[in-house]
């Protein structure tokens, strides 16, 4: 309840201070399928994961996730849908997976005159999409597994695709 009240208060603040009215009556929808590259573990990463599982057993869950991913992953690209919808000068960007906020900011920068709503996890789970500089860290969302498998370029590719899909549209 406490967090719900905090979120509700922030939503009211944003609506009262940052919102712009929707203008125009043009309606549109567009979908593009991207074939995004997937990551694969190196031979060294696989050996390290096997060693960790041998020593730590059940406690080595990240290592087990990586090994499981390598067992089932056969593709070099992943078909990933990106959609935009619009009403007047407002647009909804239906983003796949769980992209980091920097990608939404990139879309906003590329389309400054548009009122945006972003929808993550659209069209199924396509994994976490952290920013590229986090890929070599110990952050959970960047660890290679079935829940975080897209190449570090995926988030930028998706953001650039949304901007191109909206580029030139008269949003009004």
Coordinates of N, CA and C in Angstrom, one line a residue:
X1 N 0.8 -1.2 0.0 CA 0.0 0.0 0.0 C 0.9 1.3 0.0
X2 N 1.9 1.2 0.8 CA 2.8 2.4 0.9 C 3.4 2.7 -0.5
X3 N 3.9 1.7 -1.2 CA 4.5 1.9 -2.5 C 3.4 2.3 -3.5
X4 N 2.3 1.8 -3.4 CA 1.2 2.2 -4.3 C 0.8 3.6 -4.1
X5 N 0.8 4.1 -2.9 CA 0.5 5.5 -2.7 C 1.7 6.4 -3.2
X6 N 2.9 6.0 -3.1 CA 4.0 6.7 -3.6 C 3.9 6.8 -5.1
X7 N 3.6 5.7 -5.8 CA 3.5 5.7 -7.2 C 2.3 6.5 -7.7
X8 N 1.2 6.4 -7.0 CA 0.0 7.2 -7.4 C 0.3 8.7 -7.2
X9 N 1.0 9.1 -6.1 CA 1.4 10.5 -5.9 C 2.3 11.0 -7.1
X10 N 3.2 10.2 -7.5 CA 4.1 10.6 -8.6 C 3.3 10.7 -9.9
X11 N 2.4 9.8 -10.1 CA 1.6 9.8 -11.4 C 0.8 11.1 -11.4
X12 N 0.2 11.5 -10.3 CA -0.6 12.7 -10.2 C 0.3 13.9 -10.4
X13 N 1.5 13.9 -9.8 CA 2.4 15.0 -10.0 C 2.8 15.2 -11.5
X14 N 3.1 14.1 -12.1 CA 3.5 14.1 -13.6 C 2.4 14.6 -14.4
X15 N 1.2 14.1 -14.2 CA 0.0 14.5 -15.0 C -0.2 16.0 -14.8
X16 N -0.1 16.5 -13.6 CA -0.4 17.9 -13.3 C 0.7 18.8 -13.8
X17 N 2.0 18.4 -13.9 CA 3.1 19.3 -14.3 C 3.7 19.0 -15.6
X18 N 3.7 17.8 -16.1 CA 4.4 17.4 -17.3 C 3.6 17.0 -18.5
X19 N 2.3 16.9 -18.3 CA 1.5 16.4 -19.4 C 1.1 17.5 -20.4
X20 N 1.0 17.0 -21.6 CA 0.5 17.9 -22.7 C -0.8 17.3 -23.2
X21 N -1.7 18.1 -23.7 CA -2.9 17.5 -24.2 C -2.7 16.8 -25.5
X22 N -3.4 15.8 -25.8 CA -3.4 15.1 -27.1 C -4.1 16.0 -28.1
X23 N -3.4 16.2 -29.2 CA -4.0 17.1 -30.2 C -4.0 16.3 -31.5
X24 N -5.1 16.5 -32.3 CA -5.2 15.9 -33.6 C -6.0 14.6 -33.5
X25 N -6.3 14.1 -34.7 CA -7.2 12.9 -34.7 C -6.7 11.8 -35.6
X26 N -5.4 11.9 -36.1 CA -4.9 10.9 -36.9 C -4.5 9.7 -36.1
X27 N -4.9 8.5 -36.6 CA -4.6 7.2 -35.9 C -3.7 6.4 -36.8
X28 N -2.7 5.7 -36.2 CA -1.8 4.9 -37.0 C -1.3 3.7 -36.1
X29 N -0.8 2.7 -36.8 CA -0.2 1.6 -36.1 C 0.8 1.0 -37.1
X30 N 2.0 0.6 -36.5 CA 3.0 0.0 -37.4 C 3.8 -1.1 -36.5
X31 N 4.2 -2.1 -37.2 CA 4.9 -3.2 -36.5 C 6.1 -3.5 -37.4
X32 N 7.3 -3.7 -36.8 CA 8.4 -4.2 -37.5 C 9.0 -5.4 -36.8
X33 N 9.5 -6.4 -37.5 CA 10.2 -7.5 -36.9 C 11.7 -7.3 -37.1
X34 N 12.4 -7.3 -36.0 CA 13.9 -7.2 -36.1 C 14.5 -8.6 -35.8
X35 N 15.5 -8.9 -36.5 CA 16.3 -10.1 -36.2 C 17.6 -9.6 -35.4
X36 N 17.5 -9.6 -34.1 CA 18.5 -9.1 -33.3 C 19.5 -10.3 -32.9
X37 N 20.8 -10.0 -32.9 CA 21.8 -11.0 -32.6 C 21.7 -11.4 -31.1
X38 N 22.0 -12.6 -30.9 CA 22.0 -13.1 -29.5 C 23.4 -13.3 -29.0
X39 N 23.6 -13.3 -27.7 CA 24.9 -13.5 -27.1 C 25.2 -15.0 -27.0
X40 N 26.4 -15.4 -27.0 CA 26.8 -16.7 -26.7 C 28.0 -16.7 -25.7
X41 N 28.1 -17.7 -24.9 CA 29.2 -17.8 -23.9 C 30.4 -18.2 -24.6
X42 N 31.5 -17.7 -24.2 CA 32.8 -18.1 -24.7 C 33.2 -19.5 -24.1
X43 N 34.1 -20.1 -24.7 CA 34.6 -21.4 -24.1 C 35.1 -21.2 -22.7
X44 N 35.8 -20.1 -22.4 CA 36.3 -19.8 -21.1 C 35.2 -19.6 -20.1
X45 N 34.1 -18.9 -20.5 CA 32.9 -18.7 -19.6 C 32.3 -20.0 -19.3
X46 N 32.2 -20.9 -20.3 CA 31.5 -22.2 -20.0 C 32.4 -23.0 -19.0
X47 N 33.7 -23.1 -19.2 CA 34.6 -23.8 -18.3 C 34.5 -23.2 -16.9
X48 N 34.5 -21.9 -16.8 CA 34.4 -21.3 -15.5 C 33.0 -21.6 -14.8
X49 N 32.0 -21.6 -15.6 CA 30.6 -22.0 -15.0 C 30.6 -23.4 -14.6
X50 N 31.2 -24.3 -15.3 CA 31.2 -25.8 -15.0 C 32.0 -25.9 -13.7
X51 N 33.2 -25.2 -13.6 CA 34.0 -25.3 -12.3 C 33.2 -24.8 -11.1
X52 N 32.5 -23.7 -11.3 CA 31.8 -23.1 -10.2 C 30.6 -24.1 -9.8
X53 N 30.0 -24.7 -10.7 CA 28.9 -25.6 -10.3 C 29.5 -26.8 -9.6
X54 N 30.7 -27.3 -10.1 CA 31.3 -28.4 -9.4 C 31.7 -28.1 -8.0
X55 N 32.1 -26.9 -7.7 CA 32.5 -26.5 -6.3 C 31.3 -26.1 -5.5
X56 N 30.4 -25.3 -6.0 CA 29.4 -24.7 -5.2 C 28.0 -25.4 -5.4
X57 N 27.8 -26.3 -6.4 CA 26.6 -27.0 -6.5 C 25.4 -26.1 -6.7
X58 N 24.4 -26.3 -5.9 CA 23.1 -25.5 -6.0 C 23.3 -24.1 -5.8
X59 N 24.3 -23.6 -5.1 CA 24.5 -22.2 -4.8 C 25.0 -21.4 -6.1
X60 N 25.4 -22.1 -7.1 CA 26.0 -21.5 -8.3 C 24.9 -21.3 -9.3
X61 N 23.8 -20.6 -8.9 CA 22.7 -20.6 -9.8 C 23.0 -19.8 -11.1
X62 N 23.8 -18.7 -11.0 CA 24.1 -18.0 -12.2 C 24.9 -18.8 -13.2
X63 N 25.8 -19.6 -12.7 CA 26.6 -20.5 -13.5 C 25.6 -21.6 -14.2
X64 N 24.7 -22.1 -13.4 CA 23.8 -23.1 -13.9 C 22.9 -22.5 -15.0
X65 N 22.5 -21.3 -14.8 CA 21.6 -20.6 -15.8 C 22.4 -20.4 -17.1
X66 N 23.7 -20.0 -17.0 CA 24.5 -19.9 -18.2 C 24.6 -21.2 -18.9
X67 N 24.9 -22.3 -18.2 CA 25.1 -23.6 -18.8 C 23.7 -24.1 -19.4
X68 N 22.6 -23.8 -18.8 CA 21.3 -24.2 -19.3 C 21.1 -23.5 -20.6
X69 N 21.3 -22.2 -20.6 CA 21.2 -21.4 -21.8 C 22.0 -21.9 -23.0
X70 N 23.2 -22.3 -22.7 CA 24.1 -22.8 -23.8 C 23.6 -24.1 -24.3
X71 N 22.9 -24.9 -23.4 CA 22.3 -26.2 -23.9 C 21.2 -26.0 -24.9
X72 N 20.3 -25.0 -24.6 CA 19.1 -24.8 -25.4 C 19.2 -23.8 -26.5
X73 N 20.2 -22.9 -26.5 CA 20.3 -21.8 -27.5 C 20.9 -22.4 -28.8
X74 N 20.2 -22.3 -29.9 CA 20.7 -22.8 -31.1 C 20.7 -21.7 -32.2
X75 N 20.0 -20.5 -31.9 CA 19.9 -19.5 -32.9 C 21.0 -18.5 -32.8
X76 N 21.3 -17.7 -33.9 CA 22.3 -16.7 -33.8 C 21.5 -15.3 -33.8
X77 N 20.2 -15.3 -34.2 CA 19.4 -14.1 -34.1 C 18.1 -14.5 -33.4
X78 N 17.4 -13.4 -32.9 CA 16.2 -13.6 -32.3 C 15.1 -12.7 -32.9
X79 N 14.0 -13.3 -33.4 CA 13.0 -12.4 -34.0 C 12.3 -11.6 -32.9
X80 N 12.3 -10.3 -33.1 CA 11.9 -9.4 -32.0 C 10.9 -8.3 -32.6
X81 N 9.7 -8.3 -32.1 CA 8.7 -7.3 -32.6 C 8.8 -6.0 -32.0
X82 N 8.7 -4.9 -32.7 CA 8.6 -3.6 -32.2 C 7.4 -2.9 -32.8
X83 N 6.6 -2.3 -32.0 CA 5.3 -1.7 -32.5 C 5.2 -0.2 -32.0
X84 N 4.6 0.6 -32.9 CA 4.2 1.9 -32.5 C 2.7 2.1 -32.8
X85 N 2.0 2.8 -32.0 CA 0.6 3.2 -32.2 C 0.5 4.7 -32.0
X86 N -0.4 5.3 -32.6 CA -0.5 6.8 -32.4 C -1.9 7.2 -32.5
X87 N -2.2 8.2 -31.7 CA -3.5 9.0 -31.8 C -3.1 10.4 -31.7
X88 N -3.3 11.2 -32.8 CA -2.9 12.6 -32.8 C -1.4 12.7 -32.6
X89 N -1.1 13.6 -31.6 CA 0.4 13.8 -31.3 C 0.9 12.9 -30.2
X90 N 0.1 11.8 -29.9 CA 0.5 10.9 -28.8 C 0.9 9.5 -29.5
X91 N 1.9 8.9 -28.9 CA 2.3 7.6 -29.4 C 2.5 6.6 -28.3
X92 N 2.3 5.4 -28.6 CA 2.6 4.3 -27.7 C 3.7 3.5 -28.4
X93 N 4.8 3.3 -27.7 CA 5.9 2.5 -28.2 C 5.8 1.2 -27.4
X94 N 5.5 0.1 -28.1 CA 5.4 -1.2 -27.5 C 6.7 -1.9 -27.7
X95 N 7.5 -1.9 -26.6 CA 8.9 -2.4 -26.6 C 8.9 -3.8 -26.1
X96 N 9.7 -4.6 -26.8 CA 9.8 -6.0 -26.3 C 10.7 -6.1 -25.1
X97 N 10.6 -7.2 -24.3 CA 11.5 -7.4 -23.2 C 11.4 -6.3 -22.2
X98 N 12.5 -6.2 -21.4 CA 12.6 -5.2 -20.4 C 13.8 -4.3 -20.6
X99 N 13.6 -3.3 -21.4 CA 14.7 -2.4 -21.8 C 15.0 -1.4 -20.6
X100 N 16.3 -1.0 -20.5 CA 16.6 0.0 -19.5 C 16.1 1.3 -19.9
X101 N 15.9 2.2 -19.0 CA 15.2 3.5 -19.2 C 16.0 4.4 -20.3
X102 N 17.3 4.2 -20.4 CA 18.1 5.0 -21.4 C 17.5 4.8 -22.8
X103 N 17.0 3.7 -23.1 CA 16.4 3.5 -24.5 C 15.1 4.3 -24.7
X104 N 14.3 4.4 -23.7 CA 13.1 5.3 -23.8 C 13.5 6.7 -23.9
X105 N 14.6 7.1 -23.1 CA 15.1 8.5 -23.3 C 15.6 8.8 -24.7
X106 N 16.2 7.8 -25.3 CA 16.7 8.0 -26.6 C 15.6 8.2 -27.6
X107 N 14.5 7.4 -27.4 CA 13.3 7.6 -28.2 C 12.7 9.0 -28.1
X108 N 12.6 9.4 -26.8 CA 12.0 10.7 -26.5 C 12.9 11.8 -27.2
X109 N 14.2 11.7 -27.1 CA 15.1 12.7 -27.7 C 14.9 12.7 -29.3
X110 N 14.7 11.5 -29.8 CA 14.5 11.4 -31.3 C 13.2 11.9 -31.8
X111 N 12.2 12.0 -30.9 CA 10.8 12.4 -31.3 C 10.3 13.4 -30.2
X112 N 10.9 14.6 -30.1 CA 10.6 15.5 -29.0 C 9.2 16.0 -29.0
X113 N 8.5 16.1 -30.1 CA 7.2 16.7 -30.2 C 6.1 15.7 -29.9
X114 N 6.4 14.5 -29.6 CA 5.4 13.4 -29.4 C 5.2 13.2 -27.9
X115 N 3.9 13.0 -27.5 CA 3.6 12.6 -26.2 C 3.8 11.0 -26.2
X116 N 4.5 10.5 -25.3 CA 4.8 9.0 -25.3 C 4.3 8.3 -24.1
X117 N 3.9 7.1 -24.4 CA 3.6 6.1 -23.4 C 4.5 4.9 -23.8
X118 N 5.2 4.3 -22.9 CA 6.1 3.2 -23.2 C 5.5 1.9 -22.6
X119 N 5.4 0.9 -23.3 CA 4.9 -0.4 -22.8 C 6.0 -1.4 -23.0
X120 N 6.6 -1.9 -21.9 CA 7.6 -2.9 -21.9 C 6.9 -4.3 -21.9
X121 N 7.7 -5.3 -22.1 CA 7.2 -6.7 -22.2 C 6.1 -6.9 -23.2
X122 N 6.1 -6.1 -24.2 CA 5.1 -6.2 -25.2 C 5.4 -7.4 -26.2
X123 N 4.4 -8.1 -26.5 CA 4.5 -9.2 -27.5 C 5.4 -10.3 -26.9
X124 N 5.4 -10.5 -25.6 CA 6.2 -11.6 -25.0 C 7.5 -11.2 -24.4
X125 N 8.1 -12.1 -23.7 CA 9.3 -11.8 -23.0 C 10.5 -12.1 -23.9
X126 N 11.2 -11.0 -24.2 CA 12.4 -11.1 -25.0 C 13.7 -10.8 -24.3
X127 N 13.6 -10.9 -23.0 CA 14.8 -10.7 -22.1 C 15.1 -9.3 -21.6
X128 N 16.0 -9.2 -20.7 CA 16.4 -8.0 -20.2 C 17.3 -7.3 -21.3
X129 N 17.2 -6.0 -21.3 CA 18.1 -5.2 -22.3 C 18.8 -4.1 -21.5
X130 N 19.9 -4.5 -20.8 CA 20.6 -3.5 -20.1 C 21.5 -2.7 -21.1
X131 N 22.0 -1.5 -20.7 CA 22.9 -0.7 -21.5 C 24.2 -1.5 -21.7
X132 N 24.8 -1.3 -22.9 CA 26.0 -2.1 -23.2 C 27.1 -2.1 -22.2
X133 N 27.3 -0.9 -21.5 CA 28.4 -0.9 -20.5 C 28.2 -1.7 -19.3
X134 N 27.0 -2.2 -19.1 CA 26.7 -3.1 -18.0 C 27.0 -4.6 -18.3
X135 N 27.2 -4.9 -19.5 CA 27.3 -6.3 -19.9 C 28.4 -7.1 -19.3
X136 N 29.5 -6.4 -18.9 CA 30.6 -7.1 -18.3 C 30.6 -7.0 -16.8
X137 N 29.5 -6.6 -16.2 CA 29.4 -6.4 -14.8 C 28.7 -7.6 -14.1
X138 N 28.6 -7.6 -12.8 CA 27.9 -8.7 -12.1 C 26.5 -8.4 -11.9
X139 N 25.9 -7.5 -12.6 CA 24.5 -7.1 -12.5 C 23.6 -8.2 -13.0
X140 N 22.6 -8.6 -12.3 CA 21.8 -9.8 -12.6 C 21.2 -9.7 -14.0
X141 N 20.7 -8.5 -14.4 CA 20.0 -8.4 -15.7 C 21.0 -8.5 -16.9
X142 N 22.3 -8.4 -16.7 CA 23.2 -8.5 -17.7 C 23.9 -9.9 -17.8
X143 N 23.6 -10.7 -16.9 CA 24.2 -12.1 -16.9 C 23.6 -12.9 -18.0
X144 N 24.4 -13.6 -18.7 CA 24.0 -14.4 -19.9 C 23.2 -15.6 -19.4
X145 N 21.9 -15.6 -19.9 CA 21.0 -16.8 -19.5 C 19.8 -16.6 -20.4
X146 N 18.8 -17.5 -20.3 CA 17.6 -17.4 -21.1 C 16.8 -16.1 -20.9
X147 N 17.0 -15.5 -19.7 CA 16.3 -14.2 -19.5 C 17.1 -13.0 -19.8
X148 N 18.3 -13.1 -20.3 CA 19.2 -12.0 -20.8 C 20.1 -12.5 -21.8
X149 N 19.6 -12.6 -23.0 CA 20.4 -13.2 -24.1 C 20.7 -12.4 -25.3
X150 N 20.1 -11.2 -25.4 CA 20.3 -10.4 -26.6 C 21.6 -9.7 -26.6
X151 N 22.1 -9.4 -27.7 CA 23.4 -8.7 -27.9 C 23.3 -7.4 -27.2
X152 N 24.4 -6.8 -26.7 CA 24.4 -5.5 -26.1 C 23.8 -4.4 -27.0
X153 N 23.8 -4.6 -28.3 CA 23.3 -3.6 -29.3 C 21.8 -3.6 -29.4
X154 N 21.1 -4.5 -28.8 CA 19.7 -4.7 -29.0 C 18.9 -3.5 -28.5
X155 N 19.1 -2.9 -27.4 CA 18.3 -1.8 -26.9 C 18.4 -0.6 -27.8
X156 N 19.7 -0.3 -28.3 CA 19.9 0.8 -29.2 C 19.2 0.6 -30.5
X157 N 19.3 -0.7 -31.0 CA 18.6 -1.0 -32.3 C 17.1 -0.8 -32.2
X158 N 16.5 -1.2 -31.1 CA 15.1 -1.1 -30.9 C 14.7 0.4 -30.8
X159 N 15.4 1.2 -30.0 CA 15.2 2.6 -29.9 C 15.3 3.3 -31.3
X160 N 16.3 3.0 -32.0 CA 16.5 3.6 -33.3 C 15.4 3.2 -34.3
X161 N 14.9 2.0 -34.2 CA 13.8 1.5 -35.0 C 12.5 2.3 -34.7
X162 N 12.2 2.5 -33.4 CA 11.0 3.3 -33.1 C 11.1 4.7 -33.6
X163 N 12.3 5.3 -33.5 CA 12.5 6.7 -34.0 C 12.3 6.7 -35.5
X164 N 12.8 5.8 -36.2 CA 12.6 5.7 -37.7 C 11.2 5.5 -38.0
X165 N 10.5 4.6 -37.3 CA 9.1 4.4 -37.5 C 8.2 5.6 -37.4
X166 N 8.6 6.5 -36.5 CA 7.9 7.7 -36.2 C 8.4 8.9 -37.0
X167 N 9.6 8.8 -37.6 CA 10.2 9.9 -38.3 C 9.3 10.2 -39.6
X168 N 9.0 11.5 -39.7 CA 8.2 11.9 -40.9 C 6.7 11.8 -40.7
X169 N 6.3 11.1 -39.7 CA 4.8 11.0 -39.5 C 4.3 12.4 -39.0
X170 N 3.3 12.8 -39.5 CA 2.6 14.0 -39.0 C 1.8 13.6 -37.8
X171 N 2.3 13.8 -36.6 CA 1.6 13.3 -35.4 C 0.6 14.4 -35.0
X172 N -0.5 14.6 -35.7 CA -1.5 15.6 -35.3 C -2.8 15.3 -36.1

